[in-house]
Coordinates of C-alpha atoms in Angstrom, one line a residue:
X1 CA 18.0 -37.6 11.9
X2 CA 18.7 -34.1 10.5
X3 CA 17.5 -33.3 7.0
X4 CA 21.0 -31.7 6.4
X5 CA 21.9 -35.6 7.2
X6 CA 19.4 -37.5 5.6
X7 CA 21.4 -40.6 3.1
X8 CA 20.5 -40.1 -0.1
X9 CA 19.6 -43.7 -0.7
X10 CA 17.1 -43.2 1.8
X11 CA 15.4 -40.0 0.1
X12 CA 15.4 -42.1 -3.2
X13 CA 14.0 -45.2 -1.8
X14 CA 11.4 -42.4 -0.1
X15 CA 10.7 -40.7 -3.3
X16 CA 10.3 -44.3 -5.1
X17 CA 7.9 -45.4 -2.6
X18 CA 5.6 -41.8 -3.4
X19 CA 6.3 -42.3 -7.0
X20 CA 8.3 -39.2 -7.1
X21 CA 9.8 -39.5 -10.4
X22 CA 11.5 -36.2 -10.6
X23 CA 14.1 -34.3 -9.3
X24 CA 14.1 -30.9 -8.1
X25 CA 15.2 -28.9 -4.7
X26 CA 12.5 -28.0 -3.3
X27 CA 10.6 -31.6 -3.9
X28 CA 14.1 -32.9 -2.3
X29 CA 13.7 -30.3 0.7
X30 CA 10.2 -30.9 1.2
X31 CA 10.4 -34.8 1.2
X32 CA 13.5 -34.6 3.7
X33 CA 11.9 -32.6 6.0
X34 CA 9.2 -35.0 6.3
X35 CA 12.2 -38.1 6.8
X36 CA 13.8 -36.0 9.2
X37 CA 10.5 -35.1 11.2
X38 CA 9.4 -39.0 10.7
X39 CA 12.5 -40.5 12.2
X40 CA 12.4 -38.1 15.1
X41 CA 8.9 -39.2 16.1
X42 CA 9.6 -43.1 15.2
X43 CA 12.5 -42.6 17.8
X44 CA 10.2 -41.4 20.6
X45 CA 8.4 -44.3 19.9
X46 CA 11.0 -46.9 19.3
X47 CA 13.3 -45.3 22.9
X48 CA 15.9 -44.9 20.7
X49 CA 17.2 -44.7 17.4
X50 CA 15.9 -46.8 14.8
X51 CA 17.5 -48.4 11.8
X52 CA 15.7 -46.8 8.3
X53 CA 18.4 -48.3 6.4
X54 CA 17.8 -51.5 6.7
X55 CA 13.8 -53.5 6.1
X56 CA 11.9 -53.5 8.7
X57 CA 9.1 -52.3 10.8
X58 CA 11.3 -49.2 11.3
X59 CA 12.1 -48.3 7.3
X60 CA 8.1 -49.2 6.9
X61 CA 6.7 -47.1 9.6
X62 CA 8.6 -44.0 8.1
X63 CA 7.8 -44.2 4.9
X64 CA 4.1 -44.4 5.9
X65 CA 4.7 -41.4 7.9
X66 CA 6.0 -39.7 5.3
X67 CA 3.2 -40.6 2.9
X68 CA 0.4 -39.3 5.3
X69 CA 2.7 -36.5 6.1
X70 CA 2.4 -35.3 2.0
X71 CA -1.1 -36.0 2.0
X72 CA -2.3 -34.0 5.3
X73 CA -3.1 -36.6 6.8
X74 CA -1.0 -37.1 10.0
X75 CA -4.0 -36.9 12.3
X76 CA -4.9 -40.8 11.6
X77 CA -1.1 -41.7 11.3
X78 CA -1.0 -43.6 14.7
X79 CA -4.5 -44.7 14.8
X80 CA -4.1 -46.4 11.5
X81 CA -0.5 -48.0 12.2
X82 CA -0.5 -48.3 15.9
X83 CA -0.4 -52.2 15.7
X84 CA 3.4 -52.0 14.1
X85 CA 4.1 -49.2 16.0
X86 CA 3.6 -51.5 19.4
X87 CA 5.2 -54.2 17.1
X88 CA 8.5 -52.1 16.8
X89 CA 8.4 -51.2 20.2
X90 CA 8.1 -55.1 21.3
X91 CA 10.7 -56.1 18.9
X92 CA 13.0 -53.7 19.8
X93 CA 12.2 -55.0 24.0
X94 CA 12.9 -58.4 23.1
X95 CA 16.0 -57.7 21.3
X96 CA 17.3 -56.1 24.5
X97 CA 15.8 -58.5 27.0
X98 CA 17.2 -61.5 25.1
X99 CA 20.7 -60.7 25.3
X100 CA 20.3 -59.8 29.1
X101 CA 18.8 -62.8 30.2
X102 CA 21.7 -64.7 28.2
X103 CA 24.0 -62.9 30.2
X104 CA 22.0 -64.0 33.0
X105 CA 22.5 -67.5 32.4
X106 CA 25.9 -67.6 31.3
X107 CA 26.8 -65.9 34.6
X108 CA 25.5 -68.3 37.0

């Protein structure tokens, strides 16, 4: 996701969650350079591109990511939230493996 790109439901919902209560550019900058830098590490992780629209481990992850970004404290970001970062990545594996086995089946 590009910060030029960034929906701005998704930087509201992002400010909300930091209890950023007031507007101005360069808070609005700031914050969606950190969503933009967040979803492009959460898709390394996930293999792909996630979903921060919608609830989920996904949305959670990056505003997390975006919360230790603003504090300085991205150097215990995976070590603290590795648990639902593996959790994304399984979901996302079994989402992809169930359909292909179905096809499997239904095949033979």
């Amino acid at each position: 996701m590009q910060r030029e790109n960034i929906p701005e439901s998704l930087l509201a919902d992002v400010k909300n969650y930091l209890n950023i209560t007031w507007d101005d550019e360069a808070t609005d900058a700031k914050v969606s350079g950190l969503i933009a830098a967040g979803s492009v590490y959460l898709d390394l992780k996930y293999g792909g591109e996630a979903d921060y629209m919608e609830d989920g481990l996904p949305r959670t992850l990056l505003m997390e990511y975006v919360r230790y970004a603003r504090d300085g404290a991205l150097d215990v970001f995976e070590n603290n939230y590795q648990p639902l970062v593996i959790g994304m990545q399984n979901q996302k594996a079994v989402s992809e493996y169930v359909p292909a086995v179905e096809g499997t089946v239904s095949s033979q």
